[in-house]
Short mmCIF file of C-alpha atoms in Angstrom, two decimals:
data_model
loop_
_atom_site.label_atom_id
_atom_site.label_comp_id
_atom_site.label_asym_id
_atom_site.label_seq_id
_atom_site.Cartn_x
_atom_site.Cartn_y
_atom_site.Cartn_z
CA UNK A 1 -3.25 10.52 42.76
CA UNK A 2 -0.56 13.00 43.74
CA UNK A 3 -1.44 16.67 43.38
CA UNK A 4 1.95 17.29 41.71
CA UNK A 5 1.61 14.61 39.04
CA UNK A 6 0.71 15.63 35.51
CA UNK A 7 -1.26 13.66 32.93
CA UNK A 8 -2.17 13.86 29.26
CA UNK A 9 -3.97 11.86 26.59
CA UNK A 10 -1.81 9.02 25.30
CA UNK A 11 -0.09 10.19 22.06
CA UNK A 12 -1.23 8.51 18.87
CA UNK A 13 -4.55 7.43 20.35
CA UNK A 14 -7.09 6.58 17.63
CA UNK A 15 -10.83 6.77 18.25
CA UNK A 16 -13.47 5.28 16.00
CA UNK A 17 -17.05 4.07 16.27
CA UNK A 18 -18.14 0.44 16.23
CA UNK A 19 -21.82 0.98 15.52
CA UNK A 20 -22.84 3.52 18.15
CA UNK A 21 -20.02 2.59 20.54
CA UNK A 22 -16.91 4.85 20.66
CA UNK A 23 -13.74 2.74 20.74
CA UNK A 24 -10.17 3.82 21.40
CA UNK A 25 -7.26 1.91 19.91
CA UNK A 26 -4.08 2.12 21.99
CA UNK A 27 -1.18 1.11 19.77
CA UNK A 28 1.22 0.91 22.73
CA UNK A 29 -0.80 -1.96 24.23
CA UNK A 30 -2.56 -3.08 21.02
CA UNK A 31 -5.88 -2.90 22.85
CA UNK A 32 -9.29 -1.76 21.64
CA UNK A 33 -11.08 -0.04 24.52
CA UNK A 34 -14.81 0.83 24.40
CA UNK A 35 -15.31 4.21 26.07
CA UNK A 36 -18.23 6.25 27.36
CA UNK A 37 -19.21 9.75 26.33
CA UNK A 38 -17.95 10.99 29.71
CA UNK A 39 -14.57 9.44 28.98
CA UNK A 40 -14.34 11.12 25.58
CA UNK A 41 -15.05 14.47 27.24
CA UNK A 42 -12.13 13.93 29.60
CA UNK A 43 -9.80 12.79 26.82
CA UNK A 44 -10.67 15.85 24.78
CA UNK A 45 -9.33 18.06 27.58
CA UNK A 46 -6.00 16.27 27.89
CA UNK A 47 -3.96 17.40 24.90
CA UNK A 48 -1.28 18.93 27.14
CA UNK A 49 0.31 17.92 30.43
CA UNK A 50 -2.06 18.94 33.23
CA UNK A 51 -2.28 18.65 36.99
CA UNK A 52 -5.10 16.60 38.49
CA UNK A 53 -6.68 19.73 39.93
CA UNK A 54 -6.65 21.40 36.49
CA UNK A 55 -8.23 18.36 34.87
CA UNK A 56 -10.93 18.13 37.52
CA UNK A 57 -11.81 21.79 37.05
CA UNK A 58 -12.05 21.40 33.26
CA UNK A 59 -14.15 18.28 33.14
CA UNK A 60 -16.21 18.69 36.29
CA UNK A 61 -16.48 22.37 37.22
CA UNK A 62 -18.42 22.59 40.44
CA UNK A 63 -18.82 18.81 40.48
CA UNK A 64 -17.42 16.13 42.72
CA UNK A 65 -13.60 15.96 42.35
CA UNK A 66 -13.53 12.36 43.54
CA UNK A 67 -15.67 11.28 40.56
CA UNK A 68 -13.37 13.00 38.06
CA UNK A 69 -10.31 11.49 39.74
CA UNK A 70 -11.88 8.04 39.64
CA UNK A 71 -12.50 8.35 35.91
CA UNK A 72 -8.98 9.66 35.33
CA UNK A 73 -7.53 6.73 37.26
CA UNK A 74 -9.53 4.31 35.12
CA UNK A 75 -8.31 5.95 31.91
CA UNK A 76 -4.75 5.64 33.17
CA UNK A 77 -5.24 1.94 33.90
CA UNK A 78 -6.65 1.38 30.40
CA UNK A 79 -3.70 3.14 28.75
CA UNK A 80 -5.79 6.01 27.37
CA UNK A 81 -4.00 8.51 29.60
CA UNK A 82 -0.31 8.61 30.50
CA UNK A 83 1.48 9.97 33.54
CA UNK A 84 4.46 12.26 33.04
CA UNK A 85 7.70 10.32 33.42
CA UNK A 86 6.22 6.91 32.59
CA UNK A 87 7.53 5.00 29.59
CA UNK A 88 4.78 4.74 27.03
CA UNK A 89 5.75 2.64 24.05
CA UNK A 90 8.92 2.61 21.91
CA UNK A 91 9.87 6.22 21.05
CA UNK A 92 10.69 5.21 17.47
CA UNK A 93 7.00 4.53 16.79
CA UNK A 94 5.83 7.91 18.07
CA UNK A 95 6.95 9.64 14.87
CA UNK A 96 4.82 7.25 12.82
CA UNK A 97 1.75 7.53 15.02
CA UNK A 98 -1.13 7.56 14.66
CA UNK A 99 -1.55 6.48 11.02
CA UNK A 100 1.20 3.88 10.58
CA UNK A 101 1.05 2.74 14.19
CA UNK A 102 -2.69 2.15 13.92
CA UNK A 103 -2.24 0.18 10.71
CA UNK A 104 0.73 -1.86 11.93
CA UNK A 105 -0.51 -2.82 15.38
CA UNK A 106 -4.18 -2.86 14.46
CA UNK A 107 -3.70 -5.51 11.76
CA UNK A 108 -1.51 -7.87 13.75
CA UNK A 109 -2.55 -11.38 14.75
CA UNK A 110 -5.52 -12.11 12.54
CA UNK A 111 -8.15 -14.59 13.69
CA UNK A 112 -7.75 -17.81 11.71
CA UNK A 113 -10.17 -20.75 11.91
CA UNK A 114 -8.81 -24.03 13.24
CA UNK A 115 -10.82 -25.85 10.57
CA UNK A 116 -9.20 -24.66 7.33
CA UNK A 117 -12.08 -26.00 5.25
CA UNK A 118 -14.49 -23.72 7.10
CA UNK A 119 -13.35 -20.65 5.17
CA UNK A 120 -13.75 -22.45 1.85
CA UNK A 121 -17.29 -23.41 2.77
CA UNK A 122 -18.05 -19.82 3.65
CA UNK A 123 -16.65 -18.62 0.32
CA UNK A 124 -18.70 -21.16 -1.61
CA UNK A 125 -21.85 -19.80 0.05
CA UNK A 126 -20.70 -16.24 -0.55
CA UNK A 127 -20.08 -16.88 -4.26
CA UNK A 128 -23.72 -17.84 -4.71
CA UNK A 129 -24.95 -14.50 -3.39
CA UNK A 130 -22.05 -12.33 -4.50
CA UNK A 131 -19.65 -13.77 -7.11
CA UNK A 132 -16.01 -12.67 -6.85
CA UNK A 133 -14.79 -9.72 -8.95
CA UNK A 134 -13.31 -10.59 -12.32
CA UNK A 135 -9.57 -11.27 -11.91
CA UNK A 136 -8.42 -8.91 -14.68
CA UNK A 137 -9.58 -5.52 -15.93
CA UNK A 138 -10.56 -4.69 -19.49
CA UNK A 139 -10.68 -1.09 -20.67
CA UNK A 140 -11.88 0.48 -23.90
CA UNK A 141 -9.57 2.19 -26.36
CA UNK A 142 -7.21 1.52 -29.27
CA UNK A 143 -5.17 -1.62 -28.61
CA UNK A 144 -1.61 -2.46 -29.43
CA UNK A 145 -0.12 -5.90 -29.06
CA UNK A 146 3.32 -5.51 -27.47
CA UNK A 147 5.92 -7.99 -28.71
CA UNK A 148 7.95 -9.94 -26.21
CA UNK A 149 11.12 -11.97 -26.37
CA UNK A 150 12.46 -14.99 -24.47
CA UNK A 151 14.55 -15.08 -21.32
CA UNK A 152 17.34 -17.66 -21.12
CA UNK A 153 17.78 -19.70 -17.90
CA UNK A 154 21.26 -18.24 -17.42
CA UNK A 155 19.81 -14.73 -17.18
CA UNK A 156 18.51 -15.19 -13.62
CA UNK A 157 21.88 -15.59 -11.92
CA UNK A 158 23.26 -12.61 -13.80
CA UNK A 159 20.18 -10.51 -13.08
CA UNK A 160 20.34 -11.20 -9.35
CA UNK A 161 23.98 -10.13 -9.24
CA UNK A 162 23.55 -7.04 -11.41
CA UNK A 163 20.20 -5.69 -10.16
CA UNK A 164 20.50 -2.07 -9.07
CA UNK A 165 18.18 0.90 -8.75
CA UNK A 166 19.10 3.22 -11.61
CA UNK A 167 18.79 6.99 -11.63
CA UNK A 168 21.17 7.72 -14.50
CA UNK A 169 19.95 6.93 -17.99
CA UNK A 170 21.03 7.41 -21.58
CA UNK A 171 18.82 9.19 -24.12
CA UNK A 172 18.31 6.02 -26.17
CA UNK A 173 14.72 4.73 -26.35
CA UNK A 174 13.86 1.39 -24.81
CA UNK A 175 13.11 -1.18 -27.54
CA UNK A 176 9.42 -2.08 -27.65
CA UNK A 177 10.14 -5.81 -27.52
CA UNK A 178 12.16 -5.38 -24.31
CA UNK A 179 9.47 -3.22 -22.76
CA UNK A 180 6.80 -5.72 -23.74
CA UNK A 181 8.83 -8.58 -22.30
CA UNK A 182 9.11 -6.82 -18.93
CA UNK A 183 5.37 -6.17 -18.88
CA UNK A 184 4.52 -9.71 -19.88
CA UNK A 185 6.79 -11.51 -17.43
CA UNK A 186 5.76 -9.20 -14.59
CA UNK A 187 2.04 -8.61 -15.11
CA UNK A 188 0.91 -10.93 -17.90
CA UNK A 189 -1.47 -13.79 -17.15
CA UNK A 190 0.53 -17.02 -17.47
CA UNK A 191 -2.33 -19.39 -16.77
CA UNK A 192 -5.89 -19.68 -15.53
CA UNK A 193 -7.64 -21.80 -12.97
CA UNK A 194 -11.02 -22.25 -11.36
CA UNK A 195 -11.72 -22.74 -7.68
CA UNK A 196 -14.72 -25.12 -7.44
CA UNK A 197 -17.92 -23.23 -6.62
CA UNK A 198 -15.98 -20.00 -6.05
CA UNK A 199 -14.88 -18.68 -9.41
CA UNK A 200 -11.98 -18.08 -11.77
CA UNK A 201 -8.42 -17.18 -10.79
CA UNK A 202 -5.36 -16.22 -12.80
CA UNK A 203 -1.70 -17.12 -12.41
CA UNK A 204 1.29 -14.82 -12.84
CA UNK A 205 5.02 -15.21 -12.33
CA UNK A 206 4.76 -13.65 -8.86
CA UNK A 207 2.75 -15.06 -5.94
CA UNK A 208 -0.39 -13.42 -4.62
CA UNK A 209 -2.40 -14.09 -1.47
CA UNK A 210 -5.24 -16.45 -2.31
CA UNK A 211 -4.27 -16.04 -5.99
CA UNK A 212 -6.37 -12.87 -5.98
CA UNK A 213 -3.79 -10.80 -7.94
CA UNK A 214 -5.34 -7.41 -7.13
CA UNK A 215 -2.81 -5.34 -9.08
CA UNK A 216 -3.51 -3.58 -12.37
CA UNK A 217 -0.68 -2.00 -14.38
CA UNK A 218 -0.89 1.43 -16.02
CA UNK A 219 1.92 2.59 -18.30
CA UNK A 220 3.18 6.15 -18.68
CA UNK A 221 5.53 6.04 -21.68
CA UNK A 222 7.53 8.78 -23.37
CA UNK A 223 10.67 7.18 -24.82
CA UNK A 224 9.77 3.63 -25.88
CA UNK A 225 10.61 2.86 -29.50
CA UNK A 226 7.44 2.15 -31.47
CA UNK A 227 5.08 3.38 -28.75
CA UNK A 228 3.38 6.76 -28.99
CA UNK A 229 4.02 8.79 -25.81
CA UNK A 230 0.97 8.61 -23.62
CA UNK A 231 -0.98 6.84 -20.88
CA UNK A 232 -1.91 3.18 -21.28
CA UNK A 233 -3.58 0.36 -19.42
CA UNK A 234 -1.80 -2.99 -19.70
CA UNK A 235 -4.42 -5.64 -20.35
CA UNK A 236 -2.74 -8.51 -18.55
CA UNK A 237 -5.11 -11.12 -19.98
CA UNK A 238 -4.53 -10.17 -23.62
CA UNK A 239 -1.02 -8.76 -23.10
CA UNK A 240 -2.00 -5.65 -24.96
CA UNK A 241 -1.59 -1.96 -24.26
CA UNK A 242 -4.83 0.01 -24.32
CA UNK A 243 -4.32 3.64 -25.29
CA UNK A 244 -6.24 5.79 -22.80
CA UNK A 245 -5.75 8.75 -25.15
CA UNK A 246 -4.08 11.08 -22.71
CA UNK A 247 -0.88 12.86 -23.76
CA UNK A 248 2.19 12.40 -21.62
CA UNK A 249 5.78 13.63 -21.78
CA UNK A 250 8.88 13.35 -19.62
CA UNK A 251 8.20 16.81 -18.17
CA UNK A 252 4.91 15.54 -16.75
CA UNK A 253 6.65 12.92 -14.62
CA UNK A 254 8.48 14.84 -11.84
CA UNK A 255 5.32 16.45 -10.38
CA UNK A 256 3.83 12.96 -10.07
CA UNK A 257 6.94 11.38 -8.50
CA UNK A 258 7.72 13.87 -5.73
CA UNK A 259 9.87 16.01 -8.06
CA UNK A 260 12.41 13.25 -8.69
CA UNK A 261 13.68 14.83 -11.92
CA UNK A 262 16.25 12.11 -12.67
CA UNK A 263 13.50 9.61 -13.54
CA UNK A 264 12.35 11.88 -16.38
CA UNK A 265 15.37 10.68 -18.38
CA UNK A 266 14.10 7.10 -18.29
CA UNK A 267 11.66 5.77 -20.89
CA UNK A 268 8.50 4.87 -19.04
CA UNK A 269 6.98 3.92 -15.72
CA UNK A 270 4.36 1.42 -14.61
CA UNK A 271 1.91 2.45 -11.90
CA UNK A 272 0.68 -0.56 -9.93
CA UNK A 273 -2.86 0.00 -8.75
CA UNK A 274 -4.64 -2.31 -6.32
CA UNK A 275 -8.22 -3.28 -7.07
CA UNK A 276 -9.12 -3.89 -3.44
CA UNK A 277 -12.44 -5.74 -3.94
CA UNK A 278 -10.56 -8.71 -5.41
CA UNK A 279 -8.73 -9.25 -2.13
CA UNK A 280 -11.62 -8.10 0.05
CA UNK A 281 -13.93 -10.71 -1.45
CA UNK A 282 -11.81 -13.56 -0.12
CA UNK A 283 -10.43 -11.98 3.05
CA UNK A 284 -12.95 -10.11 5.19
CA UNK A 285 -10.44 -8.74 7.71
CA UNK A 286 -8.16 -5.72 7.70
CA UNK A 287 -5.00 -7.76 8.08
CA UNK A 288 -5.30 -8.67 4.38
CA UNK A 289 -4.22 -5.11 3.54
CA UNK A 290 -0.72 -6.32 4.37
CA UNK A 291 -1.10 -8.99 1.71
CA UNK A 292 -1.91 -6.38 -0.93
CA UNK A 293 1.23 -4.42 -0.04
CA UNK A 294 3.40 -7.53 -0.15
CA UNK A 295 1.96 -8.40 -3.56
CA UNK A 296 3.29 -5.11 -4.94
CA UNK A 297 6.74 -5.95 -3.57
CA UNK A 298 6.71 -9.30 -5.37
CA UNK A 299 5.83 -7.57 -8.63
CA UNK A 300 8.43 -4.85 -8.13
CA UNK A 301 11.24 -7.38 -7.76
CA UNK A 302 10.05 -9.41 -10.74
CA UNK A 303 9.96 -6.20 -12.79
CA UNK A 304 13.49 -5.21 -11.80
CA UNK A 305 15.02 -8.66 -12.34
CA UNK A 306 13.40 -9.07 -15.75
CA UNK A 307 14.51 -5.60 -16.84
CA UNK A 308 18.04 -6.26 -15.61
CA UNK A 309 18.18 -9.57 -17.48
CA UNK A 310 17.32 -7.66 -20.66
CA UNK A 311 20.05 -5.09 -20.14
CA UNK A 312 17.68 -2.31 -19.11
CA UNK A 313 17.99 0.10 -16.20
CA UNK A 314 15.07 -0.38 -13.74
CA UNK A 315 13.94 1.53 -10.67
CA UNK A 316 11.07 1.57 -8.19
CA UNK A 317 9.75 4.34 -6.00
CA UNK A 318 7.15 4.88 -3.31
CA UNK A 319 7.49 8.67 -3.53
CA UNK A 320 4.53 9.83 -5.56
CA UNK A 321 1.29 11.78 -5.22
CA UNK A 322 -1.61 9.36 -5.03
CA UNK A 323 -4.15 12.07 -5.80
CA UNK A 324 -2.29 13.33 -8.87
CA UNK A 325 -1.84 9.81 -10.23
CA UNK A 326 -5.49 8.96 -9.57
CA UNK A 327 -6.55 12.08 -11.46
CA UNK A 328 -4.33 11.21 -14.42
CA UNK A 329 -5.52 7.60 -14.58
CA UNK A 330 -9.13 8.54 -13.72
CA UNK A 331 -9.48 5.94 -11.00
CA UNK A 332 -11.45 6.54 -7.83
CA UNK A 333 -8.70 6.06 -5.20
CA UNK A 334 -11.19 4.12 -3.10
CA UNK A 335 -11.81 0.76 -4.75
CA UNK A 336 -8.74 1.15 -6.96
CA UNK A 337 -5.66 2.98 -5.73
CA UNK A 338 -1.99 3.38 -6.81
CA UNK A 339 0.45 1.68 -4.43
CA UNK A 340 3.81 1.39 -6.19
CA UNK A 341 5.67 2.74 -9.21
CA UNK A 342 8.30 0.90 -11.25
CA UNK A 343 10.11 2.29 -14.25
CA UNK A 344 12.77 1.54 -16.80
CA UNK A 345 15.17 3.25 -19.15
CA UNK A 346 18.37 2.54 -21.02
CA UNK A 347 21.46 2.55 -18.78
CA UNK A 348 23.98 5.33 -19.02
CA UNK A 349 27.26 3.53 -19.87
CA UNK A 350 29.22 6.08 -17.85
CA UNK A 351 27.21 5.16 -14.73
CA UNK A 352 27.71 1.40 -14.83
CA UNK A 353 29.59 1.35 -11.53
CA UNK A 354 27.40 3.87 -9.77
CA UNK A 355 23.90 3.98 -11.28
CA UNK A 356 22.25 5.73 -8.33
CA UNK A 357 22.34 9.29 -7.01
CA UNK A 358 25.65 8.81 -5.25
CA UNK A 359 29.00 7.77 -6.67
CA UNK A 360 30.61 6.51 -3.46
#
């Protein structure tokens, strides 16, 4: 190693423990590297660019420089340390490291059995010892059946062409039957099935990995005709709204949705919350987290197309405070967590050509 070269710990490095073994995940190479305690001591000292002599003095004061250099060279080979001037991964990903980079690269390329029936056999055995979670959630509280209307086949083509994200709404309340129709076609159980020796499943209008349907829908309503403003759980099996007896008004919405004040003029929002054990029961690997996220996207598009077909003004947003929403809904944020928000209002006729924030 040259005395003029400088080194530092690879940016975005993630360290975790597999049992008692420290492991480093290097997103740039997508490698998991078991490391020793000595190695962690060296990595701890390498936050900033440093000369070899400086590193040796920090990690092995009074020791043998050759030993420290040997360890440093090994860390460089493994990708845990980088040399100044070397290219170390796409620069675009550095801004998202370590959290998103760890998730994205760490969940790539799942291990899938060549015998597809093997997994089914494993699940059958698992169901005996630990049955799968129930596919829908039932909560206590006053219940209200929400009416729903039909959708004509011709609505789909029109909805696809007209679907926009709205941020400009009129003051008119959303009719309860329209609101109920959106909830039903998006989240309502449309059928039931049973996987032999594994347990019950439900069917909805949107696909879900393994038909696990992990999403629960919570409604925050303040301008829906015939619905008292408040917080509700949508019982997808019964297609009923369960009043959670928590007051809610349009002024309560912006602090939850990253201060997006324009959504307060809509009529209501639906918070999609993932019940992770439903998906975890079937898929015992972290890559399945991607499936949960994709499930929310399916539901978001179904929500928006149904609302558009009914002449409503839909929107979706990922900008919200998980902790604030969890507190409002009184969910733990661990086994059940909010992932996506969709909402609806009545369109502002003056904004038909430019329903978003910008008019260009």
